[in-house]
Coordinates of C-alpha atoms and ligand atoms in Angstrom, one line a residue:
X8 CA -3.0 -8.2 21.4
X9 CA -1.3 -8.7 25.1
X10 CA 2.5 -8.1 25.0
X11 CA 4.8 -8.6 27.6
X12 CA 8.0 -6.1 28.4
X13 CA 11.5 -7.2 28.0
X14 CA 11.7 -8.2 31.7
X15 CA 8.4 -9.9 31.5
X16 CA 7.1 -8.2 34.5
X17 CA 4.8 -6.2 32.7
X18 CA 1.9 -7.0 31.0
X19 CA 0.7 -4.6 28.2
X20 CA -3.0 -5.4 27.8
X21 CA -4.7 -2.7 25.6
X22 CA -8.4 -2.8 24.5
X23 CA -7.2 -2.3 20.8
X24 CA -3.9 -1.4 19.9
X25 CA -2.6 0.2 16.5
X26 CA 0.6 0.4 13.9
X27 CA -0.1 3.8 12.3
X28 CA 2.4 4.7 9.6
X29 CA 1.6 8.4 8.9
X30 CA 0.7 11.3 11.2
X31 CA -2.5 11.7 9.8
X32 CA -3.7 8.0 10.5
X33 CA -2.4 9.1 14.4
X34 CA -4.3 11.7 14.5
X35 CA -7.5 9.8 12.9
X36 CA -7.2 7.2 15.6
X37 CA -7.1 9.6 18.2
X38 CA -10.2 11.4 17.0
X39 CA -12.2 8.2 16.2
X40 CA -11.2 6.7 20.1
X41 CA -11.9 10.5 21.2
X42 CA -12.7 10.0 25.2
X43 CA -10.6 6.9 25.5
X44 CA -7.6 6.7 27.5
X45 CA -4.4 6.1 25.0
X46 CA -0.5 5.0 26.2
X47 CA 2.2 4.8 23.3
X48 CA 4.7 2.5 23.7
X49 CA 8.0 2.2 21.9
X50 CA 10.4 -1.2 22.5
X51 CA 9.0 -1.9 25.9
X52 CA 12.6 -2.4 27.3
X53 CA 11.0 -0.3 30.7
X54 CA 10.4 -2.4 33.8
X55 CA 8.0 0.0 35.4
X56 CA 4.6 1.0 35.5
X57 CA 5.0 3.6 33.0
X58 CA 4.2 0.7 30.4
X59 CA 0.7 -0.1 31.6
X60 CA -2.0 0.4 28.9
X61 CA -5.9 0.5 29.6
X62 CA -8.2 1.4 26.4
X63 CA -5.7 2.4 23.0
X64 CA -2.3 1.1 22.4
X65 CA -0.2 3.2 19.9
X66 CA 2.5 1.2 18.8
X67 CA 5.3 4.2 16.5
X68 CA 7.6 1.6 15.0
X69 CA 6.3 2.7 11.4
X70 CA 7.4 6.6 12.1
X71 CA 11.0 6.6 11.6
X72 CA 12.1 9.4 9.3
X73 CA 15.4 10.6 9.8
X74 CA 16.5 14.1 8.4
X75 CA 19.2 15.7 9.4
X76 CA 19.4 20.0 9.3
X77 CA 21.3 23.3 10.4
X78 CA 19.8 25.0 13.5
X79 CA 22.1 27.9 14.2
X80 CA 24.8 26.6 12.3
X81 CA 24.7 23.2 14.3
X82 CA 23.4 20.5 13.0
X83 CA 20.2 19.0 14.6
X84 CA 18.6 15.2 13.7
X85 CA 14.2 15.3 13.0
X86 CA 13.7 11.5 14.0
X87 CA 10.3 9.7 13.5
X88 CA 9.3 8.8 17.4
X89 CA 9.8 4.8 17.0
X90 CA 13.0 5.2 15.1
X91 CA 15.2 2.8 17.2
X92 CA 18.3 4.7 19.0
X93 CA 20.8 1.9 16.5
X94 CA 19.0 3.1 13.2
X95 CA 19.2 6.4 13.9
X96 CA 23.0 5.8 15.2
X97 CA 23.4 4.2 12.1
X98 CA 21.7 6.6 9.4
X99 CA 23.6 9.7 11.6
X100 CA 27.1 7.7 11.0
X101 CA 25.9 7.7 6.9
X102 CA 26.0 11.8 7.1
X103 CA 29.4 12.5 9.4
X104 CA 27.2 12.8 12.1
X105 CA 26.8 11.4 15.9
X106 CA 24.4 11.3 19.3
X107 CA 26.1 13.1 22.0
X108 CA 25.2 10.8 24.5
X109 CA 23.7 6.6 24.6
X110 CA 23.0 4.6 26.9
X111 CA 24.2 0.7 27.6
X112 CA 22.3 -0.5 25.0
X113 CA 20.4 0.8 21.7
X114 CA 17.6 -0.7 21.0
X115 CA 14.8 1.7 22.3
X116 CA 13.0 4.0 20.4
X117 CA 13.8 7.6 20.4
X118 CA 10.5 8.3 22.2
X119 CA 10.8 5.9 24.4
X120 CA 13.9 6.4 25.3
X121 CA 13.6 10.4 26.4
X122 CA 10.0 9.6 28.2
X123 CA 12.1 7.8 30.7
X124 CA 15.4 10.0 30.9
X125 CA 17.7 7.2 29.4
X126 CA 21.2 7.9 30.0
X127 CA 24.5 6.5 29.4
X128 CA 27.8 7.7 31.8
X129 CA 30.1 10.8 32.0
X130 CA 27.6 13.2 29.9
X131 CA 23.6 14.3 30.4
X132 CA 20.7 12.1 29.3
X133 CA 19.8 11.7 26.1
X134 CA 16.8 14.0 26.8
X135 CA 18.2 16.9 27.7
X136 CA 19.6 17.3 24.0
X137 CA 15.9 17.1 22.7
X138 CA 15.3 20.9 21.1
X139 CA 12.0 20.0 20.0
X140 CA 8.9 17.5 20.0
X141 CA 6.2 17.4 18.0
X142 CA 3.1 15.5 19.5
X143 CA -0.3 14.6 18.8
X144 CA -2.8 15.8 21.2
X145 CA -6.5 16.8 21.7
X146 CA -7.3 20.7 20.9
X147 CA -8.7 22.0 24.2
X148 CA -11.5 23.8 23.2
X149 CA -13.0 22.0 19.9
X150 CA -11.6 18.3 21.0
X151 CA -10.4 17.3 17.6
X152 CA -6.6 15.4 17.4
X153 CA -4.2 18.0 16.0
X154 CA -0.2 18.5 16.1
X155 CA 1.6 20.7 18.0
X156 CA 5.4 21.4 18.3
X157 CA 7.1 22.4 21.5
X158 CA 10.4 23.8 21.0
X159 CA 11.3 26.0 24.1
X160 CA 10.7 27.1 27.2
X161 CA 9.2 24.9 30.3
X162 CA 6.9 23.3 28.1
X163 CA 9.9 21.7 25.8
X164 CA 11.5 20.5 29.5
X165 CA 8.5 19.1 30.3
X166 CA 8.1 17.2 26.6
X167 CA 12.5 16.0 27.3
X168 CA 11.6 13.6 29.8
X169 CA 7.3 13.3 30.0
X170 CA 6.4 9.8 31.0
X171 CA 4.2 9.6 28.1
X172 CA 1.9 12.0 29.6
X173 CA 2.1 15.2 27.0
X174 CA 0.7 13.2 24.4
X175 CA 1.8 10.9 21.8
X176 CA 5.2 12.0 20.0
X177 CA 5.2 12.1 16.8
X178 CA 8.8 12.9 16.1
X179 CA 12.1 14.2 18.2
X180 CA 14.2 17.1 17.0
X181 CA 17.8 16.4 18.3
X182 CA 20.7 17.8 18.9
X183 CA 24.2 15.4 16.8
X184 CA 27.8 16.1 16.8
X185 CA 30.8 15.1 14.5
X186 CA 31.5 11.3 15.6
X187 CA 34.7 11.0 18.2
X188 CA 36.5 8.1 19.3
X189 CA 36.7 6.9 22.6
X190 CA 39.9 5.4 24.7
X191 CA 38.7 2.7 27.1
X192 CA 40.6 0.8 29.4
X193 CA 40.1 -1.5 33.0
X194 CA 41.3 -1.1 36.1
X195 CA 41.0 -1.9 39.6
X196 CA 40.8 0.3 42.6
X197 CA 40.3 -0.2 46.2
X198 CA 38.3 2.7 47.3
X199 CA 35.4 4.6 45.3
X200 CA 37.6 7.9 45.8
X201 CA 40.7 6.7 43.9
X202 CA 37.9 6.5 41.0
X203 CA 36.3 9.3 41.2
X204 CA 39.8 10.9 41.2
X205 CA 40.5 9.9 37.8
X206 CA 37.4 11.6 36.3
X207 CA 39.4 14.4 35.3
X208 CA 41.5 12.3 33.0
X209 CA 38.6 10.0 31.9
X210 CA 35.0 12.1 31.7
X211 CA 33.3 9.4 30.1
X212 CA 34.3 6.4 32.9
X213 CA 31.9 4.3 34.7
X214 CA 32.8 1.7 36.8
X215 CA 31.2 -1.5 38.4
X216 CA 31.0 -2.3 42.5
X217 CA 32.0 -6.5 42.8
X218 CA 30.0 -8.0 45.2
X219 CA 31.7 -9.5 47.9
X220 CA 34.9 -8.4 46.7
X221 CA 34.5 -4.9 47.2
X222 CA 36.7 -3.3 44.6
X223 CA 35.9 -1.0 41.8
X224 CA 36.6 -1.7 38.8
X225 CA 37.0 1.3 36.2
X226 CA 36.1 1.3 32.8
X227 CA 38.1 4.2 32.0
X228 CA 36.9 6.2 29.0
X229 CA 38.2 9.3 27.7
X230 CA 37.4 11.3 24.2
X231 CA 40.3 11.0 22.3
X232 CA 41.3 12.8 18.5
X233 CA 42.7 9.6 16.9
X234 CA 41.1 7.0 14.4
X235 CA 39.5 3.9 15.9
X236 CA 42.8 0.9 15.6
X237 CA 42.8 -2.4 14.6
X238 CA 43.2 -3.1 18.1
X239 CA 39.8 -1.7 19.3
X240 CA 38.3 -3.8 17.0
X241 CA 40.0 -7.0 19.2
X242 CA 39.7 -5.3 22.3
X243 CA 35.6 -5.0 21.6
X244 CA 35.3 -8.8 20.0
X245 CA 37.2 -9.9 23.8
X246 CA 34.2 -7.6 25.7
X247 CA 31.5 -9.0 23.5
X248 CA 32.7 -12.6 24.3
X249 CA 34.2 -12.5 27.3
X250 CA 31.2 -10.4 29.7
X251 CA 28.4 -10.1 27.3
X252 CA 28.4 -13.6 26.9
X253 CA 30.4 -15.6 28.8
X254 CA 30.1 -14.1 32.2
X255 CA 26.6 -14.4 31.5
X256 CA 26.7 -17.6 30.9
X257 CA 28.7 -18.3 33.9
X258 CA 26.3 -16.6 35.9
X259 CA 23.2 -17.8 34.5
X260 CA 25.1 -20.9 35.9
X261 CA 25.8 -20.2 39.1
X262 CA 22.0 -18.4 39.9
X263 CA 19.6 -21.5 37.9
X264 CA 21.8 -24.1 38.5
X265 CA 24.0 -24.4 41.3
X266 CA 22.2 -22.2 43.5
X267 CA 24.7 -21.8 46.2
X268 CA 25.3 -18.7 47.9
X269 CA 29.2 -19.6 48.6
X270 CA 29.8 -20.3 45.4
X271 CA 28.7 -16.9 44.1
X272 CA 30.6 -15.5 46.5
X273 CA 33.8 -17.0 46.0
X274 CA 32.9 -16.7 41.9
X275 CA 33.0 -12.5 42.8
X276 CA 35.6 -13.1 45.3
X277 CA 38.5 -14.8 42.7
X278 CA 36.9 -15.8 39.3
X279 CA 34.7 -13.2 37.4
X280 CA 37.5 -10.0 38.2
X281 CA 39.5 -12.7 36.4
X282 CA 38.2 -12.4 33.2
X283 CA 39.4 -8.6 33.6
X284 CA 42.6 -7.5 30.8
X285 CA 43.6 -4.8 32.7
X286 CA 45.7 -1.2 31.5
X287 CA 44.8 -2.3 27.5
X288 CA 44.1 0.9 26.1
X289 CA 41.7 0.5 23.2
X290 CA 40.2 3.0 20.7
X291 CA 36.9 2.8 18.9
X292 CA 34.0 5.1 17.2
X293 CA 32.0 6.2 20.6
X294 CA 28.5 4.3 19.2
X295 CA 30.4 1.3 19.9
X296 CA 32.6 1.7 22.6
X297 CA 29.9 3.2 24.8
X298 CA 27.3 0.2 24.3
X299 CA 27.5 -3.4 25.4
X300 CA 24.7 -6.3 24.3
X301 CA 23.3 -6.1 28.3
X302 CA 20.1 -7.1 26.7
X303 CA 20.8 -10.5 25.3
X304 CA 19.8 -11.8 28.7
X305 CA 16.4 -11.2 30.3
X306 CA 16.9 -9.8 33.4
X307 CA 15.1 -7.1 36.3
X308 CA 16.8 -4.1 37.0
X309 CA 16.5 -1.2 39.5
X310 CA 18.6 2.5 39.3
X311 CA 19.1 4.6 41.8
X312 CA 20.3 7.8 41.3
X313 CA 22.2 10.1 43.9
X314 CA 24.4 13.2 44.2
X315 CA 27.8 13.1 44.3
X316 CA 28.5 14.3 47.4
X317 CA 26.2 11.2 48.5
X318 CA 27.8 8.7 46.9
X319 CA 30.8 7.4 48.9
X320 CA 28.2 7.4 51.8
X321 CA 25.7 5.6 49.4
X322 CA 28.0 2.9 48.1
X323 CA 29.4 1.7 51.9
X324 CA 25.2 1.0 52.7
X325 CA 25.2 -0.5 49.9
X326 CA 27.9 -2.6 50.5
X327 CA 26.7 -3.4 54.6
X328 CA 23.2 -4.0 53.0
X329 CA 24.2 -6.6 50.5
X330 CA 26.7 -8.2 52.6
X331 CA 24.1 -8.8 55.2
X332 CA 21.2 -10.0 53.1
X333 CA 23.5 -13.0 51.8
X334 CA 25.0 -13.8 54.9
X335 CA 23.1 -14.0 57.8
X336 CA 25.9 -13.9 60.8
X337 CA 27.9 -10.6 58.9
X338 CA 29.0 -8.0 61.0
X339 CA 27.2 -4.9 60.1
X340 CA 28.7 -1.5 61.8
X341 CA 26.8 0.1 64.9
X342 CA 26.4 3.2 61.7
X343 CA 24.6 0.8 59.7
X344 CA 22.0 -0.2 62.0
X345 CA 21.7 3.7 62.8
X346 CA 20.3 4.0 59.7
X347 CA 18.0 1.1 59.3
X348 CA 16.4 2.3 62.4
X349 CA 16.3 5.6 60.7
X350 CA 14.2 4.4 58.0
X351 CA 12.1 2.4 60.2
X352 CA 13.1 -0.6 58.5
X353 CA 14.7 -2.9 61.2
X354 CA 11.9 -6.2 60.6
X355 CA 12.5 -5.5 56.6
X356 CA 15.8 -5.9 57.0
X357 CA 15.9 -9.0 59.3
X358 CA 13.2 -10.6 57.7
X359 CA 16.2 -10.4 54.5
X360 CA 19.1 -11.5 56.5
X361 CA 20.8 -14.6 54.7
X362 CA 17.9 -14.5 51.8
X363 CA 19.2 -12.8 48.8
X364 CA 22.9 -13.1 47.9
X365 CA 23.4 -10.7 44.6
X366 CA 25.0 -11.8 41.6
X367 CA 25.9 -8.9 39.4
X368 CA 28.5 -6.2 39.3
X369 CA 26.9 -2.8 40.1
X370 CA 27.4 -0.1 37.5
X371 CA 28.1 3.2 38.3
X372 CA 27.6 6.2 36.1
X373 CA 28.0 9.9 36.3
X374 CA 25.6 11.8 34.7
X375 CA 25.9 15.5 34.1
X376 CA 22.4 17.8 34.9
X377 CA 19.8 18.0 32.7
X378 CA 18.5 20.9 31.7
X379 CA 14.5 19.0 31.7
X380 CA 11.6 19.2 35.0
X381 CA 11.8 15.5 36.0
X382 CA 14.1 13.5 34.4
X383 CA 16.2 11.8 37.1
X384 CA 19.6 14.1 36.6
X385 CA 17.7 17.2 36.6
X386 CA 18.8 20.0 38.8
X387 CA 16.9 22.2 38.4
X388 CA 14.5 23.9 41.4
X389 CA 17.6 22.9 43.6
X390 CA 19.1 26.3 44.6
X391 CA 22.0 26.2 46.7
X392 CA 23.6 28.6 49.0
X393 CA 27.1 28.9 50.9
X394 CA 26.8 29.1 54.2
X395 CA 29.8 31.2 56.5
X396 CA 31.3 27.6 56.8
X397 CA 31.2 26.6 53.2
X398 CA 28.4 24.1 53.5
X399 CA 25.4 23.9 50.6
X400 CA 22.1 24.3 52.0
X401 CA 19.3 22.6 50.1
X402 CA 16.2 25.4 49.3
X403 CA 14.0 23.6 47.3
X404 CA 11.0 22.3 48.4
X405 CA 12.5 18.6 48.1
X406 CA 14.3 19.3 50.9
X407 CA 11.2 19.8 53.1
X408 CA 9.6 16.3 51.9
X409 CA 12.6 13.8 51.4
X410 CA 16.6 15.2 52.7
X411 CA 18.0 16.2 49.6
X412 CA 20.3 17.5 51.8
X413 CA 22.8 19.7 50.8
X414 CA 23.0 20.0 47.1
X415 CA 24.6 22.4 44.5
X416 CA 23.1 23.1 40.8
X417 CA 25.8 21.7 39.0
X418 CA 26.2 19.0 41.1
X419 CA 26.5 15.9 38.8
X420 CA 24.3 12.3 39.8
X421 CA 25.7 8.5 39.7
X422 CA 23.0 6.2 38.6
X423 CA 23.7 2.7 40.8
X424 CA 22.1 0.1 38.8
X425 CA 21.4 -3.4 40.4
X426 CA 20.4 -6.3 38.0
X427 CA 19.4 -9.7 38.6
X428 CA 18.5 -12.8 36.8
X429 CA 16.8 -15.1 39.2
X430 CA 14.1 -16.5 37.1
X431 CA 10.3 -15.3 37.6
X432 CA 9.1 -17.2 39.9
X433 CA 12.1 -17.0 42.3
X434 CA 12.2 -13.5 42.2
X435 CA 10.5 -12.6 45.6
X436 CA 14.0 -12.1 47.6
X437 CA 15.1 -9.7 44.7
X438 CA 12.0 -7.6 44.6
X439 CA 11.9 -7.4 49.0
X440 CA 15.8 -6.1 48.4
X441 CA 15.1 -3.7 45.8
X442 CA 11.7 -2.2 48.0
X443 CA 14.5 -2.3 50.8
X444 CA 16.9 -0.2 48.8
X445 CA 14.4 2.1 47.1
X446 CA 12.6 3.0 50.5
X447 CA 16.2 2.9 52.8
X448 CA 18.6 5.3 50.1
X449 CA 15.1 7.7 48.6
X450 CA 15.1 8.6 53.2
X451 CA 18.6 8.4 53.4
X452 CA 20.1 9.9 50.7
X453 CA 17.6 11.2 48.7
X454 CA 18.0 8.8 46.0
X455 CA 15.7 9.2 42.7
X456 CA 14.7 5.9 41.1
X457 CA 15.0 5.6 37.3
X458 CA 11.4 5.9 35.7
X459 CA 11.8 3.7 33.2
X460 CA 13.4 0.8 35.4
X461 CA 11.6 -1.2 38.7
X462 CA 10.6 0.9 40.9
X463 CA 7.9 0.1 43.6
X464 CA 8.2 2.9 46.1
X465 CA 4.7 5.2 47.0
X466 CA 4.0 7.5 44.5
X467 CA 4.5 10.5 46.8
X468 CA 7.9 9.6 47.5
X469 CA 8.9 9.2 43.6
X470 CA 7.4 12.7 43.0
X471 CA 8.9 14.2 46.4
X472 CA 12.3 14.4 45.4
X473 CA 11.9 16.7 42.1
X474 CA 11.3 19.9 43.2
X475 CA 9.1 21.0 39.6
X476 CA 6.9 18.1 39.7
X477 CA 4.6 20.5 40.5
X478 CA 5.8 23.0 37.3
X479 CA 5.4 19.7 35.3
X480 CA 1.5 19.0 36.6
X481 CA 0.9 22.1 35.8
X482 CA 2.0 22.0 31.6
X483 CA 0.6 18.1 31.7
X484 CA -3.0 19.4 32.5
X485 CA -2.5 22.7 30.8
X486 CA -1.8 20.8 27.2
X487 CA -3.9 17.4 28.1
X488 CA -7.2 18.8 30.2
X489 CA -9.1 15.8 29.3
X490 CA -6.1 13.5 30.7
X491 CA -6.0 11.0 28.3
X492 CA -2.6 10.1 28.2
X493 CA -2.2 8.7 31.6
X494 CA -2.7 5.3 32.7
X495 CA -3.6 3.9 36.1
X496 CA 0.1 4.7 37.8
X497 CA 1.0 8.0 35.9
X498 CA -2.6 9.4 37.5
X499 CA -1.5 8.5 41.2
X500 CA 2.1 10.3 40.3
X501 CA 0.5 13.3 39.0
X502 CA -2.0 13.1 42.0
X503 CA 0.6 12.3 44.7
X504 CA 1.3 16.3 45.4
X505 CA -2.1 17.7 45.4
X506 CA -3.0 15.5 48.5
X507 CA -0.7 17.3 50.9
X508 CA -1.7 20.1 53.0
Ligands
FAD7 C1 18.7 -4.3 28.6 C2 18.4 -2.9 29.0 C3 19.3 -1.9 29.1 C4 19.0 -0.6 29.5 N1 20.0 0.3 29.6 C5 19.7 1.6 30.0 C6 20.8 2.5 30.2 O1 21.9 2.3 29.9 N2 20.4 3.8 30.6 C7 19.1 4.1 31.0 O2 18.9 5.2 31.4 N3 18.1 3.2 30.8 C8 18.4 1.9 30.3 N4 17.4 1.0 30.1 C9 16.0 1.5 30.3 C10 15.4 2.0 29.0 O3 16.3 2.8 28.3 C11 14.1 2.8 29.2 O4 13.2 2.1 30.0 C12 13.4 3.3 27.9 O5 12.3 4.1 28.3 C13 12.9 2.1 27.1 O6 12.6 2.6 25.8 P1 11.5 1.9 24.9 O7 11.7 2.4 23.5 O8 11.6 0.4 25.0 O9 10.2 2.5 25.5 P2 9.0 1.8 26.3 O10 9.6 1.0 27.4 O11 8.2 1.0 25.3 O12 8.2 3.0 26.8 C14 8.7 3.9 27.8 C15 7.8 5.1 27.9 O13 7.9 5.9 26.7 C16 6.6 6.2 26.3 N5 6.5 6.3 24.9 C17 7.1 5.5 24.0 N6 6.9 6.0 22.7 C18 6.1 7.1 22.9 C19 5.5 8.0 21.9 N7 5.7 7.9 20.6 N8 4.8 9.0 22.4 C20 4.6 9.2 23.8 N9 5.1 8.3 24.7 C21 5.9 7.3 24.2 C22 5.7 5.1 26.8 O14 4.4 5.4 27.0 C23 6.3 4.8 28.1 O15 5.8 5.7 29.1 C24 17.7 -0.2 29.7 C25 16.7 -1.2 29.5 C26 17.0 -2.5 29.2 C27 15.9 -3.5 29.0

């Protein structure tokens, strides 16, 4: 009955847990378990607390439908709720049709996928094209299970990115597109500003941070009208083998194995940027030139998610914090300290000195803002205004709690992931770094950890940062009075607000 997560952090431990097939059984297991608390869970690729499960375990792999329709002359995709993201990819590609958006990999499930606001880079989340959700929840007055479909409104931004909490999905109403091609090419840069200059000329780009070499490399990637080439085919088969696998390998290597610190170092310094072809334009069908196989290796991961005008700010504490958790005698700059006394976080940090030396390239991804209350590009609540001097001035409420700072609605966020692959067991510098991170960047730069991803931080400050958590309270308790939907974590987020003055 116990399952664990795919970064076996998390233990799902449910009283009972069921397969249903139909929305009728869903609903007859919801009325027959009627006071019982009940989580769903969908491929349980999350690292975070949103998987824990205390009485009923619903389990959607069975409801997968896929039917595609016009909505106002646009065509829109009804997918079963544990549809996988790769079948339904792959059923859309039988009809002409396309996701807008995906994320590194594809093997969540649809539901799963928008609870957390799963994202890819250089468009929104793949919630924030959700036009409708149908869930399963408990009729307010009489108590009995029945459906309901939320297709507009706050309500439907709420269902885009939920947590789980509005009740269990039955099915997602999404919008497709006509499949595109996408041009991807490497290359390096010194400075995070001579990438983010070329996002005119590739929307779609992300690009990865090398530790302890300090250079950006650019996966350029840019829409483009021709067919996918022989070429992109190779070009793919030499990603798939060459970082999928074999720098995975390598590192596996250097982290279980050999253990040193200088050798990781000098591995980022001179070998792994290596491995990188660069300028060697390749075209392919986006649903495979946006994914890579990240999750053929177990691994932990934490995301961190900031505005842009944060970012180049963001990425140099990065870089100081890093560089002086694996070496113990690195210079650090008199600004750098500044801020770890800022965040009260001095005997953290020297605690950390010389302890953890990271091991993975950090990805960087833009991602445009969602129209959805909490996912963790939203914008909305944050109202901006132009000073006399041309500065933004945060008014939201976030700004009161955590510094937001200055912040413009269509801003667009970088998610800065961090992954590692010490094995459990050996994780404990890895999990004092990422409660270093979270705490230092949410106070500093009022950065918004990814739901779905590892995220130990105090409830309060997760919730402080979105400005409608309070809207979304509000619609969970409205649709859900009985609050069965919540587990253990979910109930302290929801409760977080309500104890301040
Ligand atoms: C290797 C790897 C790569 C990743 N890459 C990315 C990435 O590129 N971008 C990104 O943003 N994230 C990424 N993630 C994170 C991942 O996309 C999210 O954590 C996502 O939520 C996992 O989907 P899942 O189907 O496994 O859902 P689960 O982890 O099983 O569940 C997540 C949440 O969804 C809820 N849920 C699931 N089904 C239902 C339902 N039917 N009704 C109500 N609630 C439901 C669960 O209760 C839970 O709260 C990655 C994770 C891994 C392991």
């Amino acid at each position: 009955m116990s399952r664990w997560n795919f970064g076996h952090n998390v233990l799902v431990q449910p009283s009972v847990c069921y397969t249903p097939a139909t929305e009728a059984e869903v609903l007859e297991i919801l009325d027959r378990h009627r006071g019982q608390r009940i989580r769903c869970c969908g491929r349980l690729h999350s690292w975070s607390p949103v998987l824990q499960t205390e009485d009923v375990l619903l389990d959607l792999r069975e409801l997968r439908d896929v039917r595609v329709e016009q909505h106002a002359g646009e065509p829109v995709v009804h997918v079963g709720a544990g549809c996988q993201v790769k079948r339904l990819l792959a059923e859309l590609e039988q009809q002409q049709l396309t996701l807008p958006s995906v994320g590194f990999i594809t093997e969540q499930s649809i539901a799963g996928a928008i609870a957390t606001g799963t994202h890819g880079s250089g468009r929104h989340s793949l919630s924030h094209y959700v036009v409708a959700v149908r869930v399963a929840i408990d009729n307010p007055e009489t108590g009995a299970a029945q459906i309901c479909e939320i297709n507009s409104g706050d309500e439907l931004r709420a269902a885009r990115c939920s947590l789980g909490l509005l009740g269990v999905v039955l099915s997602v109403t999404m919008q497709c597109r006509t499949p595109y091609c996408v041009e991807e090419q490497f290359r390096e840069y010194r400075h995070v500003r001579d990438v983010l200059a070329a996002e005119d000329e590739f929307p779609l780009q992300q690009f990865y941070l090398i530790p302890w070499r300090w250079s950006c490399i650019a996966q350029h990637r840019r829409e483009v009208d021709g067919p996918p080439t022989l070429l992109g085919v190779i070009y793919r088969w030499y990603r798939f083998l060459t970082f999928d696998v074999l720098m995975h390998w390598y590192i596996l290597l250097l982290v279980h194995i050999i253990g040193s610190p200088a050798v990781i170092r000098f591995s980022f310094r001179r070998l792994i940027p290596a491995l990188v072809v660069r300028n060697w334009p390749a075209v392919g069908p986006s649903s495979k030139q946006m994914v890579m196989e990240h999750e053929l290796f177990r691994h932990g991961e934490t995301e961190l998610f900031v505005q842009r005008h944060r970012l180049d700010e963001a990425i140099e504490y990065v870089r100081q914090l890093i560089t002086s958790c694996g070496e113990a005698d690195a210079p650090v700059t008199p600004e750098f300290e500044a801020q770890i006394d800022r965040v009260n976080a001095r005997e953290q940090w020297q605690m950390l000195r010389g302890t953890y030396c990271h091991h993975f390239p950090i990805c960087v991804r833009k991602v445009l803002p969602d129209d959805t209350l909490i996912s963790m590009a939203s914008n909305i609540g944050i109202v901006a205004s132009i000073d006399g001097g041309g500065e933004f001035h945060a008014e939201s409420p976030a700004a009161v709690h955590a510094p937001m700072g200055p912040a413009s609605p269509t801003e667009p966020w970088y998610a800065i992931t961090f992954t590692n692959y010490h094995p459990r067991g050996s994780h404990l510098p890895f999990d004092q770094f990422v409660a270093l991170l979270l705490h230092s960047m949410h106070h500093l730069f009022g950065a918004r950890a990814h739901w779905g991803k590892l995220c130990p931080l105090p409830v309060a400050d997760l919730t402080a940062l979105y400005p409608e958590f309070s809207k979304f309270r509000a619609i969970v308790a409205g649709m859900n009075p009985a609050a069965r939907f919540q587990n253990q974590w979910t109930r302290e987020l929801l409760e977080s607000g309500l104890r301040e003055p």
